[in-house]
Amino acid sequence: MGYKVVVVGATGNVGREMLNILAEREFPVDEIAALASRKSLGTEVSFGDRTLKTQDLDQFDFTGWDIALFAIGSDATKQYAPKAAASGCVVIDNSSLYRYDPQVPLVVPEVNADAVMGYTQKNIIANPNCSTAQMVVALKPLHDRAKIKRVVVSTYQSVSGTGKEAIDELWNQTKGVYVPGQEVEPKVYPRQIAFNVIPHIDVFMEDGQTKEEWKMMVETKKIMDPSIKVTATCVRVPVFVGHSEAVNVEFEDFLDEEEARDILREAPGCLVVDKREAGGYITPIECVGEYATYISRIRQDQTVDSGLNLWIVSDNLRKGAALNAVQIAEVLGQRALKKG
């Protein structure tokens, strides 16, 4: 006996990836529904070797369905997620709407799988921000060994994190640079993204941080440990898929780089690629379509008593979004719903 699963936002980048990963990981599905807005009604999406036609989210009745994976914006989630949850369907939400709600668990299964059981308060589980998810996967095993005091992270985030329109803008601007008369003015981003980097993701806050930088701080504390200090600079780069992060970590206890490398090699969800030679590291191109969070450039920080530098790369549409949501569903099934 398997699960009745709904994917909400099935025509978007993350929704399509959720369907792919459910099929790839052979999640025990008895019945599946792909939902989208009315303008996308009838659009065909793939689920393994099957083709599904999208149904109208506005008219859908969640009664009798077990799990709903939401991949729509916060405004729409605010309207539809409570309806699904009230009907008895457990919502796993990829938007930022519920991440900071104390009654909603924020879960990365490799880090805090036990938190899943908190779903009973609202019948909702939150998926973290893509840049947070890959970072905490790498930091948690190190934190367990040496206790992290402070994290300084600079992100290099791909345009797929913004959506299809951003991917198109990068593609069209790149072509326009080389073809006179086909130049493309920025619409999705405030500056040209082709051949450029933009130190601005999400809205600016009063203290000068962007919302993306604030998210990384608050979410790391909620998922891992409220005592960890986090400061971030989040940057959009002209890469289609795959987020990269340069992470400086200061520990309470000394942690040797060799021991850190060994810990990460054994850690769930992590894959170490770290040779001190040209090409002996991972870049975003190699991580596309992969499940793992890759760690390279592991080295001692000589400026503090107990510090390490790390380079962390992951497919943001997978571990940063769709894969993490499916992994949450797997843990939920094993520990609570117990079907399949």
Short mmCIF file of C-alpha atoms in Angstrom, two decimals:
data_model
loop_
_atom_site.label_atom_id
_atom_site.label_comp_id
_atom_site.label_asym_id
_atom_site.label_seq_id
_atom_site.Cartn_x
_atom_site.Cartn_y
_atom_site.Cartn_z
CA MET A 1 0.00 0.00 0.00
CA GLY A 2 1.52 3.29 -1.09
CA TYR A 3 0.77 6.99 -0.82
CA LYS A 4 -1.55 9.37 -2.61
CA VAL A 5 0.74 12.28 -3.50
CA VAL A 6 -0.01 15.72 -4.88
CA VAL A 7 2.59 17.98 -6.53
CA VAL A 8 1.41 21.59 -6.45
CA GLY A 9 3.11 23.82 -9.00
CA ALA A 10 3.95 20.87 -11.23
CA THR A 11 4.77 22.96 -14.33
CA GLY A 12 7.54 25.00 -12.65
CA ASN A 13 11.24 24.13 -12.44
CA VAL A 14 11.00 22.75 -8.89
CA GLY A 15 7.64 21.03 -9.40
CA ARG A 16 8.92 19.15 -12.45
CA GLU A 17 12.02 18.17 -10.50
CA MET A 18 9.86 16.88 -7.64
CA LEU A 19 8.05 14.58 -10.07
CA ASN A 20 11.39 13.40 -11.51
CA ILE A 21 12.83 12.63 -8.08
CA LEU A 22 9.70 10.87 -6.80
CA ALA A 23 10.06 8.54 -9.80
CA GLU A 24 13.85 8.18 -9.58
CA ARG A 25 13.78 7.28 -5.89
CA GLU A 26 10.81 4.96 -6.41
CA PHE A 27 8.77 6.68 -3.74
CA PRO A 28 5.83 4.34 -2.99
CA VAL A 29 3.10 6.17 -4.91
CA ASP A 30 -0.34 4.62 -5.35
CA GLU A 31 -1.83 7.69 -6.96
CA ILE A 32 -0.34 11.00 -8.05
CA ALA A 33 -1.86 14.34 -9.08
CA ALA A 34 -0.06 17.23 -10.76
CA LEU A 35 -1.64 20.60 -9.97
CA ALA A 36 -1.09 24.01 -11.52
CA SER A 37 -2.83 27.34 -11.92
CA ARG A 38 -5.76 27.59 -14.31
CA LYS A 39 -3.61 29.19 -17.03
CA SER A 40 -1.48 25.99 -17.13
CA LEU A 41 -4.46 23.63 -16.99
CA GLY A 42 -3.90 20.52 -19.11
CA THR A 43 -0.15 21.06 -19.52
CA GLU A 44 1.58 17.70 -19.69
CA VAL A 45 4.37 16.81 -17.24
CA SER A 46 6.45 13.66 -16.86
CA PHE A 47 6.39 11.23 -13.95
CA GLY A 48 8.82 8.43 -14.72
CA ASP A 49 7.55 6.80 -17.92
CA ARG A 50 4.08 8.26 -17.43
CA THR A 51 2.67 11.55 -18.68
CA LEU A 52 0.35 13.48 -16.39
CA LYS A 53 -2.04 16.27 -17.31
CA THR A 54 -2.13 19.09 -14.80
CA GLN A 55 -5.33 19.68 -12.85
CA ASP A 56 -6.74 22.96 -11.58
CA LEU A 57 -5.36 23.78 -8.14
CA ASP A 58 -8.31 26.05 -7.42
CA GLN A 59 -10.82 23.23 -7.83
CA PHE A 60 -8.83 20.37 -6.29
CA ASP A 61 -10.09 18.55 -3.20
CA PHE A 62 -7.19 17.36 -1.00
CA THR A 63 -9.42 15.09 1.10
CA GLY A 64 -8.08 11.54 1.13
CA TRP A 65 -4.62 12.50 -0.17
CA ASP A 66 -1.62 11.76 2.07
CA ILE A 67 1.15 14.20 1.09
CA ALA A 68 1.20 17.45 -0.90
CA LEU A 69 4.53 18.81 -2.15
CA PHE A 70 4.08 22.55 -2.66
CA ALA A 71 6.30 24.37 -5.17
CA ILE A 72 4.46 27.65 -5.61
CA GLY A 73 5.08 31.14 -4.24
CA SER A 74 4.26 32.25 -0.72
CA ASP A 75 1.09 34.15 -1.69
CA ALA A 76 -0.52 31.12 -3.33
CA THR A 77 0.76 28.82 -0.60
CA LYS A 78 -0.91 31.02 1.99
CA GLN A 79 -4.21 30.42 0.24
CA TYR A 80 -4.00 26.70 -0.53
CA ALA A 81 -1.68 25.05 2.02
CA PRO A 82 -4.05 25.55 5.00
CA LYS A 83 -6.88 23.99 2.96
CA ALA A 84 -4.77 20.94 2.17
CA ALA A 85 -3.56 20.64 5.78
CA ALA A 86 -7.10 20.99 7.18
CA SER A 87 -8.25 18.15 4.93
CA GLY A 88 -5.72 15.79 6.52
CA CYS A 89 -3.09 15.98 3.78
CA VAL A 90 0.44 16.73 5.11
CA VAL A 91 1.94 19.72 3.29
CA ILE A 92 5.68 19.87 2.55
CA ASP A 93 6.17 23.48 1.52
CA ASN A 94 9.06 24.80 -0.55
CA SER A 95 8.18 28.50 -0.14
CA SER A 96 9.43 30.73 2.66
CA LEU A 97 5.96 31.19 4.16
CA TYR A 98 6.18 28.76 7.08
CA ARG A 99 9.94 28.47 7.64
CA TYR A 100 10.00 30.83 10.59
CA ASP A 101 6.76 29.66 12.20
CA PRO A 102 7.65 28.05 15.58
CA GLN A 103 4.81 25.55 15.09
CA VAL A 104 6.16 24.34 11.74
CA PRO A 105 9.30 22.17 11.61
CA LEU A 106 12.05 23.28 9.21
CA VAL A 107 13.74 20.10 8.08
CA VAL A 108 16.87 18.88 6.30
CA PRO A 109 16.72 15.11 6.81
CA GLU A 110 20.49 14.59 7.07
CA VAL A 111 20.59 17.22 9.83
CA ASN A 112 17.40 17.18 11.91
CA ALA A 113 15.16 14.33 10.73
CA ASP A 114 13.59 14.01 14.20
CA ALA A 115 12.01 17.45 13.74
CA VAL A 116 9.63 15.94 11.15
CA MET A 117 7.39 14.70 13.97
CA GLY A 118 6.49 18.30 14.76
CA TYR A 119 4.27 18.28 11.67
CA THR A 120 1.27 17.37 13.82
CA GLN A 121 0.89 20.95 15.10
CA LYS A 122 -0.23 22.35 11.71
CA ASN A 123 0.07 19.37 9.33
CA ILE A 124 2.80 21.35 7.56
CA ILE A 125 6.58 20.87 7.20
CA ALA A 126 8.80 23.59 5.72
CA ASN A 127 11.64 23.12 3.26
CA PRO A 128 14.57 25.51 3.86
CA ASN A 129 16.08 28.03 1.50
CA CYS A 130 18.25 26.41 -1.17
CA SER A 131 21.47 28.09 -0.03
CA THR A 132 20.86 27.09 3.60
CA ALA A 133 20.07 23.44 2.82
CA GLN A 134 23.39 22.57 1.20
CA MET A 135 25.40 24.48 3.81
CA VAL A 136 23.89 22.77 6.85
CA VAL A 137 24.32 19.31 5.29
CA ALA A 138 28.07 19.97 5.26
CA LEU A 139 28.26 21.80 8.60
CA LYS A 140 26.20 19.47 10.82
CA PRO A 141 28.73 16.59 11.05
CA LEU A 142 31.51 19.10 11.81
CA HIS A 143 29.34 20.82 14.42
CA ASP A 144 28.74 17.46 16.13
CA ARG A 145 32.50 17.02 16.48
CA ALA A 146 33.83 20.48 17.34
CA LYS A 147 30.81 22.82 17.92
CA ILE A 148 30.58 25.74 15.53
CA LYS A 149 30.76 29.27 16.95
CA ARG A 150 30.58 31.40 13.81
CA VAL A 151 30.01 31.01 10.07
CA VAL A 152 30.94 33.54 7.37
CA VAL A 153 29.52 32.54 3.99
CA SER A 154 29.61 34.08 0.53
CA THR A 155 27.24 32.47 -1.96
CA TYR A 156 27.45 32.22 -5.75
CA GLN A 157 23.85 31.42 -6.67
CA SER A 158 22.58 30.34 -10.08
CA VAL A 159 19.72 32.01 -11.92
CA SER A 160 17.51 28.89 -11.76
CA GLY A 161 16.88 29.86 -8.14
CA THR A 162 14.78 32.73 -9.50
CA GLY A 163 12.86 30.66 -12.05
CA LYS A 164 12.46 30.07 -15.78
CA GLU A 165 12.25 33.77 -16.67
CA ALA A 166 15.69 34.31 -15.12
CA ILE A 167 17.15 31.40 -17.06
CA ASP A 168 15.75 32.90 -20.25
CA GLU A 169 17.12 36.35 -19.35
CA LEU A 170 20.65 34.99 -18.86
CA TRP A 171 20.44 33.05 -22.14
CA ASN A 172 19.08 35.94 -24.17
CA GLN A 173 21.43 38.53 -22.67
CA THR A 174 24.41 36.26 -23.36
CA LYS A 175 23.40 35.93 -27.03
CA GLY A 176 22.68 39.66 -27.19
CA VAL A 177 26.22 40.56 -26.17
CA TYR A 178 27.48 38.97 -29.39
CA VAL A 179 24.71 39.96 -31.81
CA PRO A 180 24.38 43.72 -32.42
CA GLY A 181 20.78 44.84 -32.21
CA GLN A 182 19.72 41.90 -30.03
CA GLU A 183 20.83 43.34 -26.71
CA VAL A 184 18.43 42.50 -23.86
CA GLU A 185 17.75 44.95 -21.05
CA PRO A 186 17.43 43.49 -17.54
CA LYS A 187 13.87 42.76 -16.41
CA VAL A 188 14.14 39.93 -13.89
CA TYR A 189 17.24 41.35 -12.22
CA PRO A 190 18.10 44.99 -11.46
CA ARG A 191 21.37 44.69 -13.43
CA GLN A 192 22.57 42.68 -16.40
CA ILE A 193 23.27 39.11 -15.27
CA ALA A 194 25.20 37.92 -18.35
CA PHE A 195 28.96 38.23 -17.77
CA ASN A 196 28.25 39.90 -14.43
CA VAL A 197 27.64 39.20 -10.74
CA ILE A 198 24.93 40.88 -8.66
CA PRO A 199 25.38 41.20 -4.86
CA HIS A 200 21.64 41.32 -4.28
CA ILE A 201 19.19 38.43 -3.78
CA ASP A 202 15.66 39.11 -2.50
CA VAL A 203 14.69 42.45 -0.93
CA PHE A 204 16.86 44.76 1.16
CA MET A 205 16.19 45.01 4.89
CA GLU A 206 16.67 48.01 7.18
CA ASP A 207 20.01 46.79 8.55
CA GLY A 208 21.51 46.51 5.04
CA GLN A 209 21.19 42.75 4.71
CA THR A 210 19.14 41.25 1.94
CA LYS A 211 16.33 38.87 2.86
CA GLU A 212 18.34 35.96 1.40
CA GLU A 213 21.22 36.71 3.77
CA TRP A 214 18.82 36.98 6.70
CA LYS A 215 17.24 33.64 5.73
CA MET A 216 20.58 31.86 5.89
CA MET A 217 21.21 33.19 9.39
CA VAL A 218 17.77 32.45 10.83
CA GLU A 219 17.33 29.07 9.16
CA THR A 220 20.76 27.76 10.19
CA LYS A 221 19.92 28.62 13.79
CA LYS A 222 16.51 26.90 13.60
CA ILE A 223 17.77 23.75 11.86
CA MET A 224 21.12 23.28 13.63
CA ASP A 225 21.74 25.36 16.75
CA PRO A 226 20.46 28.80 17.86
CA SER A 227 23.87 29.64 19.35
CA ILE A 228 25.66 29.65 15.96
CA LYS A 229 26.45 33.12 14.61
CA VAL A 230 26.02 33.43 10.85
CA THR A 231 26.83 36.29 8.49
CA ALA A 232 26.24 35.97 4.75
CA THR A 233 26.78 37.81 1.49
CA CYS A 234 24.55 36.36 -1.23
CA VAL A 235 25.47 36.92 -4.86
CA ARG A 236 23.70 35.99 -8.10
CA VAL A 237 26.08 34.72 -10.78
CA PRO A 238 25.68 33.88 -14.50
CA VAL A 239 25.31 30.13 -13.96
CA PHE A 240 22.16 28.27 -15.03
CA VAL A 241 21.99 25.59 -12.31
CA GLY A 242 24.02 24.93 -9.15
CA HIS A 243 24.74 27.06 -6.12
CA SER A 244 28.27 27.43 -4.76
CA GLU A 245 29.37 28.72 -1.37
CA ALA A 246 32.68 29.79 0.12
CA VAL A 247 32.25 29.05 3.82
CA ASN A 248 34.54 30.06 6.69
CA VAL A 249 33.80 28.23 9.94
CA GLU A 250 35.12 29.00 13.42
CA PHE A 251 34.82 26.22 16.02
CA GLU A 252 34.95 26.10 19.80
CA ASP A 253 37.41 23.18 19.63
CA PHE A 254 40.28 22.69 17.22
CA LEU A 255 39.42 20.56 14.20
CA ASP A 256 42.21 19.42 11.93
CA GLU A 257 41.54 19.66 8.19
CA GLU A 258 42.37 15.96 7.72
CA GLU A 259 39.89 14.91 10.38
CA ALA A 260 37.29 17.24 8.88
CA ARG A 261 37.85 15.63 5.48
CA ASP A 262 37.38 12.16 6.98
CA ILE A 263 34.21 13.22 8.84
CA LEU A 264 32.68 14.68 5.68
CA ARG A 265 33.53 11.59 3.62
CA GLU A 266 31.38 9.53 6.01
CA ALA A 267 28.59 12.10 6.41
CA PRO A 268 25.16 11.42 4.87
CA GLY A 269 24.47 13.44 1.73
CA CYS A 270 28.07 14.65 1.41
CA LEU A 271 30.64 13.84 -1.25
CA VAL A 272 34.21 15.09 -0.84
CA VAL A 273 36.17 15.95 -3.98
CA ASP A 274 39.30 17.64 -2.70
CA LYS A 275 42.62 17.25 -4.49
CA ARG A 276 45.13 20.06 -4.30
CA GLU A 277 45.68 20.26 -8.02
CA ALA A 278 44.12 21.93 -11.04
CA GLY A 279 40.58 20.61 -11.41
CA GLY A 280 40.69 18.74 -8.11
CA TYR A 281 37.44 20.33 -6.91
CA ILE A 282 33.78 20.50 -7.87
CA THR A 283 32.16 23.29 -9.86
CA PRO A 284 28.43 23.81 -10.50
CA ILE A 285 28.51 22.11 -13.91
CA GLU A 286 29.48 18.76 -12.36
CA CYS A 287 26.76 18.89 -9.69
CA VAL A 288 23.78 19.34 -12.03
CA GLY A 289 21.36 16.42 -11.77
CA GLU A 290 23.15 14.95 -8.75
CA TYR A 291 21.79 14.30 -5.25
CA ALA A 292 24.97 14.97 -3.28
CA THR A 293 26.25 18.10 -1.60
CA TYR A 294 29.87 18.36 -2.74
CA ILE A 295 32.66 19.70 -0.56
CA SER A 296 36.05 20.82 -1.86
CA ARG A 297 38.94 23.14 -0.85
CA ILE A 298 38.94 21.95 2.79
CA ARG A 299 41.73 23.80 4.53
CA GLN A 300 42.76 25.31 7.81
CA ASP A 301 42.06 29.01 8.43
CA GLN A 302 45.41 30.30 9.68
CA THR A 303 43.93 33.56 11.01
CA VAL A 304 42.01 32.02 13.94
CA ASP A 305 42.80 29.29 16.48
CA SER A 306 40.07 26.88 15.33
CA GLY A 307 38.90 27.61 11.81
CA LEU A 308 38.30 25.89 8.48
CA ASN A 309 37.50 27.04 4.96
CA LEU A 310 35.17 24.99 2.73
CA TRP A 311 33.83 25.17 -0.83
CA ILE A 312 30.31 23.72 -1.00
CA VAL A 313 28.43 23.07 -4.25
CA SER A 314 25.01 21.52 -4.92
CA ASP A 315 22.23 21.39 -7.50
CA ASN A 316 19.85 24.00 -6.08
CA LEU A 317 16.81 22.51 -7.85
CA ARG A 318 17.56 19.15 -6.22
CA LYS A 319 19.08 19.27 -2.72
CA GLY A 320 18.15 22.92 -2.45
CA ALA A 321 14.49 22.24 -3.19
CA ALA A 322 12.91 19.17 -4.79
CA LEU A 323 15.19 16.44 -3.44
CA ASN A 324 14.99 17.76 0.12
CA ALA A 325 11.18 17.84 -0.10
CA VAL A 326 11.04 14.22 -1.29
CA GLN A 327 13.50 13.17 1.43
CA ILE A 328 11.21 14.82 3.99
CA ALA A 329 8.31 12.82 2.53
CA GLU A 330 10.37 9.64 2.89
CA VAL A 331 11.14 10.34 6.55
CA LEU A 332 7.50 11.29 7.18
CA GLY A 333 6.39 8.01 5.66
CA GLN A 334 8.86 5.91 7.63
CA ARG A 335 8.27 7.55 11.00
CA ALA A 336 4.65 8.68 10.97
CA LEU A 337 2.39 7.67 8.08
CA LYS A 338 3.91 4.19 7.69
CA LYS A 339 2.56 3.10 4.35
CA GLY A 340 4.45 1.60 1.45
#
